[in-house]
Coordinates of C-alpha atoms and ligand atoms in Angstrom, one line a residue:
M1 CA 0.0 0.0 0.0
S2 CA 1.1 3.6 -0.7
I3 CA -0.2 7.0 -1.2
L4 CA 0.6 9.6 -3.9
V5 CA 1.1 13.1 -2.6
T6 CA 1.3 16.0 -5.1
G7 CA 3.1 19.2 -4.2
G8 CA 4.8 17.5 -1.3
A9 CA 7.9 19.7 -1.4
G10 CA 5.9 22.9 -0.7
F11 CA 5.0 24.3 2.7
I12 CA 1.9 22.2 3.7
G13 CA 2.8 19.2 1.5
S14 CA 6.2 18.8 3.1
N15 CA 4.8 19.1 6.6
F16 CA 2.2 16.5 5.6
V17 CA 4.8 14.0 4.2
L18 CA 7.0 14.4 7.3
D19 CA 4.1 13.9 9.7
W20 CA 2.8 11.0 7.7
L21 CA 6.1 9.1 7.8
A22 CA 6.6 9.9 11.5
Q23 CA 3.3 8.1 12.2
S24 CA 3.1 5.4 9.6
D25 CA 5.3 3.1 7.5
E26 CA 3.1 3.4 4.5
P27 CA 5.2 4.7 1.7
V28 CA 4.6 8.1 0.1
I29 CA 5.2 8.8 -3.6
N30 CA 5.8 12.5 -3.8
L31 CA 5.2 14.2 -7.1
D32 CA 6.3 17.9 -7.2
K33 CA 7.3 20.2 -10.0
L34 CA 9.8 22.1 -7.8
T35 CA 8.6 25.5 -8.7
Y36 CA 10.1 28.4 -6.8
A37 CA 7.9 27.3 -3.8
G38 CA 9.0 23.6 -3.9
N39 CA 12.1 22.9 -1.8
R40 CA 13.7 19.5 -1.3
E41 CA 15.6 20.8 1.7
N42 CA 12.2 20.6 3.5
L43 CA 12.4 16.8 3.1
Q44 CA 16.1 16.5 3.9
S45 CA 15.4 14.3 7.0
L46 CA 14.0 11.7 4.6
N47 CA 17.1 11.3 2.5
G48 CA 17.8 7.6 2.1
D49 CA 14.4 6.6 3.6
P50 CA 12.9 4.0 1.2
R51 CA 9.4 4.9 2.4
H52 CA 9.7 8.3 0.5
V53 CA 9.9 8.2 -3.3
F54 CA 10.4 11.7 -4.7
V55 CA 9.6 12.4 -8.4
Q56 CA 10.1 15.8 -9.9
G57 CA 7.3 16.4 -12.4
D58 CA 4.1 18.2 -13.2
I59 CA 0.6 17.1 -12.3
G60 CA -0.4 18.2 -15.8
D61 CA 2.0 15.6 -17.3
S62 CA -0.6 12.9 -18.1
A63 CA 1.9 10.3 -19.3
L64 CA 4.1 10.7 -16.2
V65 CA 1.1 10.5 -13.8
A66 CA -0.3 7.5 -15.6
D67 CA 3.1 5.7 -15.3
L68 CA 3.4 6.6 -11.6
L69 CA -0.1 5.3 -10.9
A70 CA 0.5 2.1 -12.8
K71 CA 3.9 1.5 -11.1
H72 CA 3.0 2.3 -7.5
Q73 CA -0.7 1.5 -7.4
P74 CA -1.5 4.0 -4.6
R75 CA -4.6 3.5 -2.5
A76 CA -5.1 7.3 -2.3
I77 CA -4.0 10.6 -3.7
V78 CA -3.7 13.8 -1.7
N79 CA -3.5 16.8 -4.1
F80 CA -1.6 19.8 -2.6
A81 CA 0.1 20.8 -5.9
A82 CA -0.9 24.4 -6.7
E83 CA 0.3 27.9 -7.3
S84 CA -0.7 29.4 -3.9
H85 CA 0.2 33.0 -3.5
V86 CA -2.5 35.6 -4.1
D87 CA -0.1 38.5 -4.8
R88 CA 1.7 36.5 -7.5
S89 CA -1.7 35.6 -9.1
I90 CA -2.4 39.3 -9.4
H91 CA 0.9 40.0 -11.1
G92 CA 0.6 37.0 -13.4
P93 CA -2.4 34.7 -13.4
E94 CA -1.3 32.3 -16.2
D95 CA 0.6 29.8 -14.0
F96 CA -2.4 29.6 -11.7
I97 CA -4.7 28.7 -14.6
Q98 CA -2.2 26.1 -15.9
T99 CA -1.5 24.3 -12.7
N100 CA -4.6 24.8 -10.6
I101 CA -7.2 24.3 -13.3
V102 CA -5.6 22.5 -16.3
G103 CA -3.2 20.5 -14.0
T104 CA -6.0 19.4 -11.7
F105 CA -8.1 18.4 -14.7
R106 CA -5.3 16.3 -16.2
L107 CA -4.6 14.7 -12.9
L108 CA -8.3 13.8 -12.5
E109 CA -8.3 12.3 -16.0
A110 CA -5.3 10.1 -15.2
V111 CA -6.7 9.1 -11.9
R112 CA -10.1 8.3 -13.4
A113 CA -8.5 5.9 -15.9
Y114 CA -6.4 4.3 -13.1
W115 CA -9.3 4.0 -10.7
G116 CA -11.5 2.5 -13.5
G117 CA -9.0 -0.3 -14.0
L118 CA -8.7 -1.3 -10.3
Q119 CA -10.1 -4.6 -8.9
S120 CA -13.4 -4.2 -7.0
D121 CA -12.0 -4.0 -3.4
A122 CA -9.2 -1.5 -4.4
R123 CA -11.7 0.5 -6.4
Q124 CA -14.0 0.8 -3.4
S125 CA -11.4 1.8 -0.9
F126 CA -9.6 4.3 -3.2
R127 CA -9.8 8.0 -2.4
F128 CA -8.8 11.3 -4.1
L129 CA -8.5 14.1 -1.6
H130 CA -8.3 17.6 -3.0
V131 CA -6.8 20.2 -0.7
S132 CA -8.5 23.6 -1.2
T133 CA -8.9 26.9 0.5
D134 CA -11.4 29.1 2.3
E135 CA -10.7 31.8 -0.2
V136 CA -13.1 30.2 -2.7
Y137 CA -16.0 31.5 -0.5
G138 CA -15.0 35.1 -1.0
S139 CA -14.9 37.8 1.7
L140 CA -17.0 38.2 4.9
G141 CA -18.4 41.4 6.4
K142 CA -17.5 42.2 10.1
D143 CA -20.6 40.5 11.6
D144 CA -21.2 37.8 9.0
P145 CA -21.2 34.2 10.3
A146 CA -18.2 32.1 9.4
F147 CA -18.1 30.1 6.2
T148 CA -19.9 26.8 6.3
E149 CA -19.5 24.2 3.6
A150 CA -22.8 25.4 2.1
H151 CA -21.5 29.0 1.6
R152 CA -21.8 30.0 -2.1
Y153 CA -18.6 30.3 -4.1
E154 CA -17.5 33.9 -4.6
P155 CA -13.8 33.9 -5.4
N156 CA -12.3 37.3 -5.8
S157 CA -8.6 36.8 -6.9
P158 CA -7.2 34.9 -9.9
Y159 CA -5.8 32.5 -7.2
S160 CA -9.1 31.8 -5.5
A161 CA -10.9 31.6 -8.8
S162 CA -8.5 29.0 -10.1
K163 CA -8.9 27.0 -6.8
A164 CA -12.7 27.3 -7.1
A165 CA -12.5 25.9 -10.6
S166 CA -10.4 23.0 -9.4
D167 CA -12.9 22.3 -6.6
H168 CA -15.8 22.3 -9.2
L169 CA -13.9 19.8 -11.4
V170 CA -13.3 17.5 -8.4
R171 CA -17.0 17.7 -7.5
A172 CA -18.0 17.0 -11.1
Y173 CA -15.7 13.9 -11.4
H174 CA -17.6 12.5 -8.4
H175 CA -21.0 13.4 -9.6
T176 CA -20.5 12.3 -13.2
Y177 CA -18.0 9.4 -13.0
G178 CA -18.4 8.3 -9.4
L179 CA -14.7 9.0 -8.6
P180 CA -14.4 8.7 -4.8
V181 CA -13.3 12.3 -3.9
L182 CA -13.0 14.3 -0.7
T183 CA -12.5 18.0 -0.7
T184 CA -11.1 20.1 2.2
N185 CA -11.3 23.9 2.4
C186 CA -8.8 25.2 5.0
S187 CA -8.1 28.7 6.4
N188 CA -4.6 30.4 6.6
N189 CA -1.8 28.1 7.7
Y190 CA 1.4 29.0 9.4
G191 CA 4.4 27.1 10.8
P192 CA 7.7 25.5 9.7
Y193 CA 8.9 25.7 6.1
H194 CA 6.5 28.5 5.2
F195 CA 7.9 30.3 2.2
P196 CA 8.8 33.9 3.2
E197 CA 6.5 35.5 0.6
K198 CA 3.5 35.0 2.9
L199 CA 2.7 37.3 5.8
I200 CA 4.0 35.6 8.9
P201 CA 7.4 34.3 7.6
L202 CA 7.9 37.5 5.6
M203 CA 7.5 39.5 8.8
I204 CA 9.9 37.3 10.8
V205 CA 12.6 37.3 8.0
N206 CA 12.3 41.0 7.3
A207 CA 12.3 41.9 11.1
L208 CA 15.5 40.0 11.7
A209 CA 17.1 41.5 8.6
G210 CA 16.3 45.1 9.8
K211 CA 14.0 45.6 6.8
P212 CA 10.5 47.3 6.7
L213 CA 7.5 45.2 7.7
P214 CA 5.0 46.0 4.9
V215 CA 1.4 46.0 6.1
Y216 CA -1.1 46.3 3.3
G217 CA -3.8 49.0 3.6
D218 CA -5.0 49.6 7.2
G219 CA -3.9 46.2 8.4
Q220 CA -7.4 45.4 9.7
Q221 CA -8.1 42.6 7.3
I222 CA -8.9 39.4 9.2
R223 CA -7.6 35.9 8.6
D224 CA -8.3 32.7 10.5
W225 CA -5.0 31.1 11.4
L226 CA -4.3 27.3 11.8
Y227 CA -1.0 25.7 12.7
V228 CA 0.1 23.7 9.7
K229 CA 0.4 20.4 11.6
D230 CA -3.2 20.7 12.6
H231 CA -4.1 21.1 9.0
C232 CA -2.2 17.9 8.3
S233 CA -3.9 16.0 11.1
A234 CA -7.3 17.1 9.7
I235 CA -6.4 15.9 6.2
R236 CA -5.4 12.5 7.7
R237 CA -8.7 12.3 9.5
V238 CA -10.7 13.2 6.4
L239 CA -8.8 10.6 4.4
D240 CA -9.5 7.9 7.0
A241 CA -13.1 8.6 7.7
G242 CA -14.5 11.3 5.4
H243 CA -17.7 10.5 3.5
I244 CA -17.1 10.2 -0.3
G245 CA -18.2 13.3 -2.2
E246 CA -18.3 15.4 0.9
V247 CA -16.6 18.8 1.6
Y248 CA -15.0 19.5 5.0
N249 CA -14.0 23.0 6.2
I250 CA -10.8 23.1 8.3
G251 CA -10.0 25.9 10.7
G252 CA -9.1 26.6 14.3
W253 CA -11.4 29.5 15.3
N254 CA -8.5 31.9 15.4
E255 CA -9.6 35.1 13.6
K256 CA -7.0 37.9 13.9
P257 CA -6.5 41.2 12.1
N258 CA -3.2 41.3 10.2
L259 CA -1.8 44.1 12.4
E260 CA -2.3 42.1 15.5
I261 CA -0.4 39.2 13.9
V262 CA 2.5 41.5 13.0
H263 CA 2.5 42.9 16.6
T264 CA 2.6 39.4 18.0
V265 CA 5.5 38.4 15.8
C266 CA 7.4 41.6 16.8
A267 CA 6.7 41.0 20.5
L268 CA 8.0 37.4 20.3
L269 CA 11.2 38.5 18.5
D270 CA 11.7 41.3 21.1
E271 CA 11.7 38.6 23.7
L272 CA 13.7 35.9 21.9
R273 CA 16.1 37.9 19.8
P274 CA 16.1 41.6 20.9
R275 CA 17.3 44.2 18.4
A276 CA 20.9 45.3 19.0
D277 CA 19.7 48.9 19.5
G278 CA 17.2 47.7 22.2
K279 CA 14.3 49.2 20.2
P280 CA 11.1 47.2 19.5
Y281 CA 10.7 45.5 16.2
K282 CA 7.3 47.1 15.7
E283 CA 9.2 50.3 14.8
Q284 CA 9.9 48.6 11.4
I285 CA 6.2 48.4 10.5
T286 CA 5.5 50.4 7.3
Y287 CA 2.0 50.8 5.8
V288 CA 2.1 50.2 2.0
A289 CA -0.6 50.3 -0.7
D290 CA -3.3 47.7 -0.4
R291 CA -3.5 44.5 -2.4
P292 CA -6.0 45.0 -5.3
G293 CA -9.3 43.3 -4.6
H294 CA -8.1 42.5 -1.1
D295 CA -10.6 40.2 0.8
R296 CA -11.5 41.8 4.1
R297 CA -12.3 38.9 6.3
Y298 CA -12.1 35.1 6.2
A299 CA -13.5 32.8 9.0
I300 CA -14.1 29.1 8.9
D301 CA -16.9 27.2 10.6
A302 CA -15.2 23.8 11.3
R303 CA -18.1 22.3 13.2
K304 CA -18.9 19.6 10.5
L305 CA -15.4 18.2 10.8
E306 CA -15.5 18.3 14.6
S307 CA -18.9 16.8 15.0
E308 CA -18.8 14.2 12.2
L309 CA -15.2 13.1 12.4
G310 CA -14.2 14.2 15.9
W311 CA -11.2 16.4 14.7
K312 CA -9.9 19.2 16.8
P313 CA -6.7 21.3 16.5
A314 CA -4.0 20.6 19.0
E315 CA -2.4 24.1 19.0
T316 CA -3.8 27.4 20.2
F317 CA -2.6 30.4 18.2
E318 CA -0.3 31.4 21.1
T319 CA 1.5 28.0 21.2
G320 CA 1.6 27.7 17.4
I321 CA 3.1 31.2 16.8
S322 CA 5.7 30.7 19.5
K323 CA 6.8 27.4 17.9
T324 CA 6.9 29.1 14.5
V325 CA 9.0 32.1 15.5
Q326 CA 11.4 29.8 17.3
W327 CA 11.6 27.5 14.3
Y328 CA 12.7 30.4 12.1
L329 CA 15.3 31.5 14.7
D330 CA 16.6 27.9 14.8
N331 CA 16.7 27.4 11.0
Q332 CA 18.5 30.4 9.7
A333 CA 20.4 28.3 7.1
W334 CA 17.0 27.3 5.6
V335 CA 15.9 30.9 5.6
S336 CA 19.0 32.1 3.8
N337 CA 18.9 29.3 1.3
V338 CA 15.4 30.1 0.2
Q339 CA 16.3 33.8 -0.5
S340 CA 17.5 33.1 -4.0
G341 CA 17.8 35.6 -6.9
T342 CA 14.2 34.8 -8.0
Y343 CA 13.0 35.5 -4.4
R344 CA 14.7 38.9 -4.4
E345 CA 13.2 39.7 -7.8
W346 CA 9.8 38.9 -6.4
L347 CA 10.3 41.3 -3.5
E348 CA 11.4 44.0 -5.9
K349 CA 8.3 43.4 -8.1
N350 CA 5.8 43.4 -5.3
Y351 CA 7.2 46.0 -2.9
T352 CA 9.4 48.5 -4.6
G353 CA 7.6 51.8 -5.0
R354 CA 4.5 50.5 -3.2
N355 CA 3.7 53.6 -1.3
A356 CA 0.7 53.8 1.1
Ligands
NAD1 P1 3.2 26.1 -1.7 O1 3.2 27.2 -2.8 O2 4.1 26.3 -0.5 O3 3.6 24.7 -2.3 C1 3.0 24.3 -3.6 C2 3.8 23.1 -4.0 O4 3.3 22.6 -5.2 C3 5.3 23.4 -4.4 O5 6.2 22.4 -3.8 C4 5.4 23.4 -5.9 O6 6.6 23.1 -6.4 C5 4.3 22.4 -6.2 N1 3.7 22.5 -7.5 C6 3.3 23.7 -8.1 N2 2.8 23.5 -9.3 C7 3.0 22.1 -9.6 C8 2.6 21.3 -10.6 N3 2.1 21.8 -11.8 N4 2.9 20.0 -10.5 C9 3.4 19.4 -9.4 N5 3.8 20.2 -8.3 C10 3.5 21.6 -8.4 O7 1.7 26.0 -1.2 P2 1.1 25.6 0.2 O8 0.9 26.8 1.0 O9 1.9 24.4 0.7 O10 -0.4 25.1 -0.3 C11 -0.6 23.7 -0.6 C12 -2.0 23.5 -1.0 O11 -2.9 23.9 0.1 C13 -2.5 24.4 -2.2 O12 -3.4 23.7 -3.0 C14 -3.2 25.6 -1.5 O13 -4.2 26.1 -2.4 C15 -3.8 24.9 -0.3 N6 -4.0 25.8 0.9 C16 -3.0 26.5 1.4 C17 -3.2 27.3 2.5 C18 -2.1 28.2 3.1 O14 -2.4 28.9 4.1 N7 -0.9 28.1 2.7 C19 -4.5 27.3 3.1 C20 -5.5 26.5 2.6 C21 -5.3 25.7 1.4
DAU2 O1 -7.0 31.6 3.4 C1 -6.2 30.5 2.9 C2 -5.1 31.2 2.0 O2 -4.2 31.8 2.9 C3 -4.4 30.1 1.1 O3 -5.4 29.6 0.2 C4 -3.3 30.8 0.3 O4 -2.6 29.8 -0.4 C5 -2.4 31.5 1.3 O5 -1.3 32.1 0.6 C6 -3.1 32.4 2.2 O6 -3.6 33.6 1.4 P1 -3.5 35.1 2.0 O7 -3.6 36.0 0.9 O8 -4.5 35.2 3.1 O9 -2.0 35.0 2.7 P2 -0.8 36.0 2.7 O10 0.2 35.5 3.7 O11 -0.3 36.4 1.4 O12 -1.5 37.3 3.4 C7 -2.1 37.3 4.6 C8 -2.7 38.7 4.9 O13 -1.6 39.6 5.1 C9 -3.5 39.2 3.8 O14 -4.6 40.0 4.3 C10 -2.5 40.2 3.0 C11 -1.7 40.6 4.2 N1 -0.2 40.9 3.8 C12 0.5 40.0 3.1 C13 1.8 40.2 2.8 C14 2.6 39.2 2.0 C15 0.3 42.1 4.2 O15 -0.3 43.0 4.8 N2 1.6 42.4 3.8 C16 2.4 41.5 3.1 O16 3.6 41.8 2.8

């Protein structure tokens, strides 16, 4: 028995693979294109481990995926592979359409052919779990109830629109062809191996480098934060016990405005790695022009997952963010290795001249 994980060298995918193999001996076939966001260093601790088979490749490469399925005969697929950064989708949506929509479609086609050829028992127990986001539901007003699984789809960025399209394809492959799918829609993750283009790792890395901490707009946008390992445990639970064709929202009831997140990161760094001049890191906060089309608030109602499958997060925001800041302090080599030329070009493109 084995599972196929796509995008397993990215932030959440690599945490998932590491956690999976820490708890099980079931091998993982890890298919990842290694875009700028994919990093084999995240999986360094698995070097030489025969339970981890890494394959560099694209989910949209139908022949490669068909070969992998035929060779390894996985009992399940967990699809993390995606372009994931909203700001990049605003600067250039093409890759998001290619991977998140066309790539998911080609993956589904290859999986449908493979699943159709399985013997009856294997066919029945097979699962395709699609990892998606709360952003497909759009933006909430201040007093609106949190997103349930029944919330209408109202994606606002090219990223969320491409994820919404992929969710619809997954749903259609179940409805039309009977493919045994599960979909999860999770809120904002944070934790180890988070690429420093996203809010929390960017703030940690910039603070330590003495750079400005760029807050978009008024910093009062709200996100609902979940420690990455809790997302991974929820996915394992849905894979084990989720009902075929169902959607599960994943979240930890941790709504916070961005400015509060940045202040928390600054306060932790003040304590753990004080600035040489003794001043607080929050002095580095700079307000910059807002993200176009910026969603104001996300909040996940995770009661279905809790009541039907008995899942609960293990971390509070306070424990998770302390672990995260400490991880970045302890892994400065990882941090400097990910700051390649292309990373610096991205910072230049997204932040230079971005006046409030
Ligand atoms: P990430 O950008 O860190 O990693 C994405 C990974 O996918 C990378 O390793 C990349 O190399 C790989 N990849 C990209 N295109 C590929 C392709 N065509 N074929 C194979 N591999 C490809 O993203 P992440 O933050 O780890 O997110 C993983 C998944 O979880 C995504 O589907 C994302 O939409 C979803 N999600 C993320 C969050 C979050 O807060 N980060 C929250 C909810 C859902
Ligand atoms: O909600 C789930 C989503 O969370 C995932 O689907 C996405 O893949 C993931 O990237 C994340 O999207 P966000 O756009 O919410 O994450 P990001 O870290 O880019 O931004 C978080 C908030 O912080 C958002 O309101 C924008 C703001 N921000 C971000 C950056 C990078 C800033 O104020 N300054 C910044 O420099």
